[in-house]
Amino acid sequence: MVRDDEYVTDGSGGTTTRLRSEIDPLEDAIYGNFHRKMRREEKLMLTLERNDVLSEVDTLNHNLQLLQQYDWMRHLPSITRIDDPNDYDELESKKNLTIIEINKILRKYDNWKRRYDKLTNDIRTFNQNPHPNDSYEQDEYSIPVAQLRQRRLMQKRKLLGPIIKLRLNNGHVIIYDPEKPSVSVKEDELCSNQKAISACSPRSTSASKSASKSSNVKKKHQITSSTSSRRKRKDDEYSSAISTPTEYQGYRIQQTQQVDPVDLESMEPKLVQKLNFANDKLHNITLGLDLPLTGYQDFQLYRGWLVKAYDFLNQRMSLREQLDRLIPDSQEYTGP
């Protein structure tokens, strides 16, 4: 703002005071009408330009639909230039090129429309709150450094996610940090770097491990004993229900024998097949022994288990086919 300087002298003539006038010769009200007129003209031109763009987009969509119809050869000369209307190769090539160009222009319009909507939304959001971070930035200069560091850490955790620690059974811990590469460290080293050393001391860790191990052993013993008693009770009920297990629907059946629990991993495949099913001639079927599983077992799947599973399935299917051949169609058989 331009101000005029005035000098005032007191009555004695010895003192001169400089005064500044508050009158602005170029006030904003002088340009207000012209500014409003220019804004109206700019808004009108933007509206006309937007209408032209929308009209052109509608025309392109209509032409694209015409080229995708069965009578596209009749509409193609009105869309692009054709030198020889009787040349089918020219018509086909120019049709494909025209479709490619129309799709390219439509994609460009979609990209512009998406960016325009985003910019309009950003402008509207800024007008509602022109300075959203002024108070926050001023607050950063007044708070302690430790509190500021904690605040920024919380912002990063909210944006990227927390640090994940995956404890393995071999005494290592995998640490996943969104801002750093994943690393694997020993659990003892991790505990030594933490502030609460007493909570991660080897004595407490070994005590907790021994307590968990004893609880697991007790739980395993309970599961094993309950499973064994349940299997024994089921076998007793089965043996009491069948008084003469030598015949079943007119066929001779060899009674199963009780065996001690064995380790399936140490058994040969032939022995496993023999325990699963043993087939004799057509008129004599031997039901195989049940696989003796212990009550509580930990195992891992590998190729040996897959082979045994396929052998078990094949023997089971062959036994079902043999039973279907032996039992007449009039009798109902549910199968093993």
XYZ file of C-alpha atoms in Angstrom:
336
model
C 0.000 0.000 0.000
C 1.413 3.379 -0.997
C 1.314 6.160 1.628
C 2.169 9.851 1.405
C 4.675 11.240 3.898
C 3.872 14.494 5.695
C 6.190 16.577 7.889
C 4.768 18.676 10.727
C 6.841 21.382 12.504
C 6.014 22.592 16.007
C 5.480 26.264 16.851
C 9.020 26.894 18.070
C 10.385 25.789 14.704
C 12.961 23.457 16.156
C 11.214 20.046 16.035
C 9.929 18.320 12.868
C 7.672 15.223 13.078
C 7.166 12.824 10.158
C 3.592 11.545 9.695
C 2.329 8.836 7.336
C -1.106 9.152 5.785
C -3.346 6.038 5.556
C -4.934 7.023 2.231
C -4.335 4.473 -0.597
C -4.713 5.980 -4.084
C -5.157 2.470 -5.656
C -7.793 0.771 -3.542
C -9.141 -2.708 -4.278
C -12.651 -1.384 -4.808
C -11.483 0.319 -8.013
C -10.719 -3.067 -9.623
C -13.594 -5.000 -8.059
C -16.046 -4.608 -10.947
C -13.439 -5.471 -13.568
C -12.332 -8.520 -11.570
C -15.904 -9.849 -11.286
C -16.436 -9.326 -15.020
C -13.286 -11.297 -15.869
C -14.308 -14.120 -13.554
C -17.703 -14.382 -15.266
C -16.074 -14.506 -18.691
C -13.576 -17.128 -17.539
C -16.351 -19.276 -16.093
C -18.331 -18.964 -19.336
C -15.338 -19.994 -21.458
C -14.640 -22.988 -19.223
C -18.264 -24.085 -19.522
C -18.182 -23.812 -23.321
C -14.927 -25.737 -23.494
C -16.286 -28.466 -21.244
C -19.419 -28.769 -23.384
C -17.307 -29.085 -26.531
C -15.221 -31.829 -24.950
C -18.301 -33.757 -23.812
C -19.873 -33.426 -27.251
C -16.728 -34.754 -28.909
C -16.584 -37.681 -26.487
C -20.201 -38.567 -27.268
C -19.432 -38.456 -30.991
C -16.446 -40.766 -30.556
C -18.487 -43.252 -28.537
C -21.196 -43.223 -31.192
C -18.649 -43.811 -33.982
C -17.104 -46.644 -32.023
C -20.490 -48.318 -31.691
C -21.096 -47.941 -35.430
C -17.758 -49.545 -36.261
C -18.560 -52.509 -34.051
C -21.822 -53.281 -35.834
C -22.280 -55.753 -38.674
C -22.860 -52.925 -41.244
C -19.668 -51.039 -40.354
C -18.683 -50.728 -44.053
C -21.627 -48.406 -44.625
C -20.590 -46.054 -41.778
C -16.822 -46.131 -42.210
C -16.644 -43.600 -45.145
C -18.433 -41.009 -42.995
C -15.880 -41.449 -40.189
C -12.563 -41.636 -42.048
C -11.285 -41.202 -45.581
C -11.613 -44.185 -47.942
C -9.824 -44.133 -51.305
C -11.414 -47.244 -52.799
C -14.746 -48.322 -51.262
C -14.560 -51.630 -53.155
C -11.227 -52.633 -51.609
C -12.056 -54.813 -48.611
C -8.460 -54.883 -47.331
C -8.356 -51.113 -47.158
C -11.691 -51.002 -45.381
C -10.613 -53.612 -42.852
C -7.256 -51.983 -42.086
C -8.703 -48.468 -41.736
C -11.490 -49.771 -39.571
C -8.980 -51.328 -37.143
C -6.803 -48.202 -37.126
C -9.815 -45.973 -36.507
C -10.935 -48.102 -33.566
C -7.428 -47.940 -32.082
C -7.307 -44.135 -32.360
C -10.782 -43.696 -30.895
C -9.909 -45.892 -27.905
C -6.698 -43.928 -27.372
C -8.571 -40.610 -27.298
C -11.200 -41.994 -24.928
C -8.521 -43.266 -22.546
C -6.878 -39.848 -22.597
C -10.210 -38.238 -21.738
C -10.784 -40.654 -18.848
C -7.345 -39.853 -17.476
C -8.004 -36.109 -17.703
C -11.424 -36.474 -16.066
C -9.963 -38.432 -13.164
C -7.205 -35.865 -12.555
C -9.682 -32.989 -12.870
C -12.005 -34.493 -10.266
C -9.096 -35.069 -7.890
C -7.865 -31.498 -8.295
C -11.358 -30.112 -7.730
C -11.708 -32.164 -4.571
C -8.312 -30.977 -3.303
C -9.237 -27.341 -3.918
C -12.538 -27.764 -2.092
C -10.784 -29.408 0.859
C -8.177 -26.652 1.028
C -10.824 -23.922 0.962
C -12.569 -25.509 3.918
C -9.325 -25.581 5.948
C -6.650 -23.370 4.325
C -3.945 -23.947 6.933
C -4.440 -27.345 8.577
C -0.881 -27.842 9.849
C -0.030 -24.378 11.163
C -0.867 -25.143 14.788
C 0.840 -28.532 14.528
C 4.068 -27.027 13.142
C 4.101 -24.347 15.823
C 3.590 -27.035 18.457
C 6.656 -28.952 17.219
C 8.959 -26.103 18.232
C 7.646 -25.988 21.797
C 7.438 -29.668 22.819
C 10.475 -31.698 24.032
C 12.543 -33.715 21.576
C 11.648 -37.061 23.167
C 7.932 -36.338 22.909
C 8.350 -35.164 19.313
C 10.249 -38.359 18.447
C 7.511 -40.475 20.031
C 4.824 -38.586 18.114
C 6.546 -39.080 14.776
C 7.098 -42.760 15.575
C 3.386 -43.193 16.262
C 2.573 -41.494 12.957
C 4.864 -43.892 11.078
C 3.375 -46.900 12.868
C -0.123 -45.707 11.995
C 0.843 -45.277 8.341
C 3.094 -48.312 7.764
C 2.090 -50.729 10.512
C 3.777 -52.031 13.683
C 6.970 -54.050 14.094
C 6.261 -57.803 14.033
C 8.421 -60.302 15.960
C 8.092 -63.971 14.975
C 9.638 -66.348 17.517
C 10.928 -69.660 16.132
C 11.523 -72.958 17.914
C 15.278 -72.874 17.236
C 15.907 -69.908 19.543
C 15.819 -67.227 16.834
C 13.436 -64.329 16.314
C 12.504 -62.840 12.920
C 11.956 -59.076 13.224
C 9.855 -57.443 10.495
C 10.155 -53.648 10.376
C 8.224 -51.812 7.615
C 11.041 -49.245 7.295
C 13.973 -51.697 7.371
C 14.823 -55.110 5.882
C 13.709 -58.151 7.875
C 16.427 -59.621 10.119
C 16.818 -62.798 12.164
C 18.493 -62.517 15.585
C 18.975 -64.825 18.515
C 16.480 -64.583 21.318
C 19.219 -64.060 23.911
C 20.639 -61.089 22.015
C 17.165 -59.618 21.628
C 16.502 -59.910 25.345
C 19.872 -58.349 26.210
C 19.076 -55.281 24.104
C 15.725 -54.687 25.737
C 15.281 -52.441 28.740
C 13.574 -55.033 30.954
C 16.476 -57.444 31.272
C 15.005 -59.168 34.292
C 11.919 -60.232 32.336
C 14.085 -61.842 29.632
C 16.778 -63.342 31.838
C 17.944 -66.896 30.986
C 16.809 -68.131 34.394
C 13.233 -66.982 33.903
C 13.272 -68.206 30.307
C 14.483 -71.680 31.302
C 11.959 -71.804 34.136
C 9.109 -70.889 31.813
C 10.305 -73.451 29.260
C 10.495 -76.197 31.905
C 7.037 -75.302 33.226
C 5.522 -75.345 29.742
C 7.291 -78.639 28.991
C 5.922 -80.277 32.149
C 2.406 -79.040 31.361
C 2.688 -80.408 27.819
C 3.835 -83.804 29.136
C 0.946 -83.922 31.599
C -1.529 -82.941 28.889
C -0.065 -85.537 26.519
C -0.371 -88.240 29.186
C -4.006 -87.333 29.786
C -4.834 -87.433 26.076
C -3.033 -90.755 25.607
C -4.721 -92.422 28.561
C -8.183 -91.178 27.593
C -7.706 -92.277 23.979
C -6.469 -95.737 25.013
C -9.388 -96.282 27.383
C -11.850 -95.116 24.736
C -10.342 -97.497 22.128
C -10.401 -100.421 24.586
C -14.050 -99.783 25.474
C -14.963 -99.634 21.787
C -13.165 -102.938 21.091
C -14.966 -104.596 23.993
C -18.344 -103.439 22.684
C -17.514 -104.732 19.204
C -16.381 -108.150 20.465
C -19.489 -108.554 22.626
C -21.812 -107.566 19.762
C -20.433 -110.277 17.414
C -20.616 -113.659 19.127
C -19.527 -115.770 16.145
C -17.067 -113.701 14.116
C -16.258 -116.637 11.812
C -19.182 -115.999 9.430
C -20.679 -112.881 7.919
C -23.646 -113.191 5.468
C -22.569 -116.717 4.557
C -18.878 -115.938 4.001
C -15.998 -117.258 6.089
C -14.121 -114.597 8.025
C -10.790 -115.033 9.729
C -10.719 -113.441 13.148
C -8.316 -110.561 13.685
C -5.435 -110.875 16.086
C -4.428 -108.362 18.731
C -1.016 -106.821 18.162
C 1.126 -104.457 20.157
C 1.494 -100.819 19.063
C 4.193 -100.485 16.428
C 5.920 -97.597 14.736
C 4.547 -97.051 11.236
C 7.751 -95.366 10.064
C 9.836 -98.473 10.771
C 7.424 -100.805 8.967
C 8.049 -101.864 5.407
C 5.415 -101.049 2.757
C 4.598 -104.738 2.264
C 3.927 -105.166 5.975
C 1.683 -102.114 5.985
C -0.295 -103.522 3.072
C -0.593 -106.837 4.875
C -1.894 -105.154 7.991
C -4.349 -103.021 6.058
C -6.012 -105.685 3.954
C -5.255 -109.316 3.046
C -7.277 -110.829 0.203
C -7.594 -114.564 -0.335
C -9.614 -116.375 -2.965
C -13.136 -115.395 -3.970
C -14.843 -117.492 -1.290
C -12.528 -116.693 1.606
C -12.019 -113.070 2.732
C -9.673 -112.144 5.532
C -10.375 -108.797 7.177
C -7.045 -107.231 8.005
C -5.740 -106.071 11.327
C -6.384 -102.500 12.449
C -3.393 -100.228 12.213
C -2.255 -99.805 15.845
C -1.831 -96.060 16.359
C -0.707 -94.686 19.690
C -2.964 -92.178 21.359
C -0.982 -88.987 20.770
C 1.537 -88.684 17.923
C 3.379 -85.822 16.261
C 4.312 -86.429 12.639
C 5.321 -84.565 9.508
C 4.092 -85.301 6.014
C 6.729 -86.462 3.550
C 6.963 -88.791 0.569
C 6.778 -92.007 2.605
C 3.380 -91.080 4.023
C 2.087 -90.262 0.541
C 3.155 -93.673 -0.816
C 1.500 -95.475 2.084
C -1.677 -93.451 1.624
C -1.908 -94.449 -2.043
C -1.265 -98.101 -1.180
C -3.979 -97.988 1.456
C -6.439 -96.437 -1.030
C -5.676 -99.003 -3.751
C -6.108 -101.941 -1.382
C -9.370 -100.497 -0.083
C -10.785 -100.021 -3.589
C -9.785 -103.536 -4.647
C -11.489 -104.994 -1.564
C -14.674 -103.080 -2.331
C -14.698 -104.370 -5.910
C -14.187 -107.932 -4.668
C -17.039 -107.587 -2.185
C -19.309 -106.212 -4.931
C -18.617 -109.291 -7.020
C -19.235 -111.677 -4.117
C -22.385 -110.144 -2.613
C -25.543 -110.455 -4.771
C -27.334 -107.310 -5.891
C -30.387 -108.133 -3.759
C -28.365 -107.800 -0.545
C -27.434 -104.388 0.769
C -23.827 -103.837 1.823
C -22.501 -100.640 3.324
C -18.822 -101.536 2.963
C -15.924 -101.258 5.397
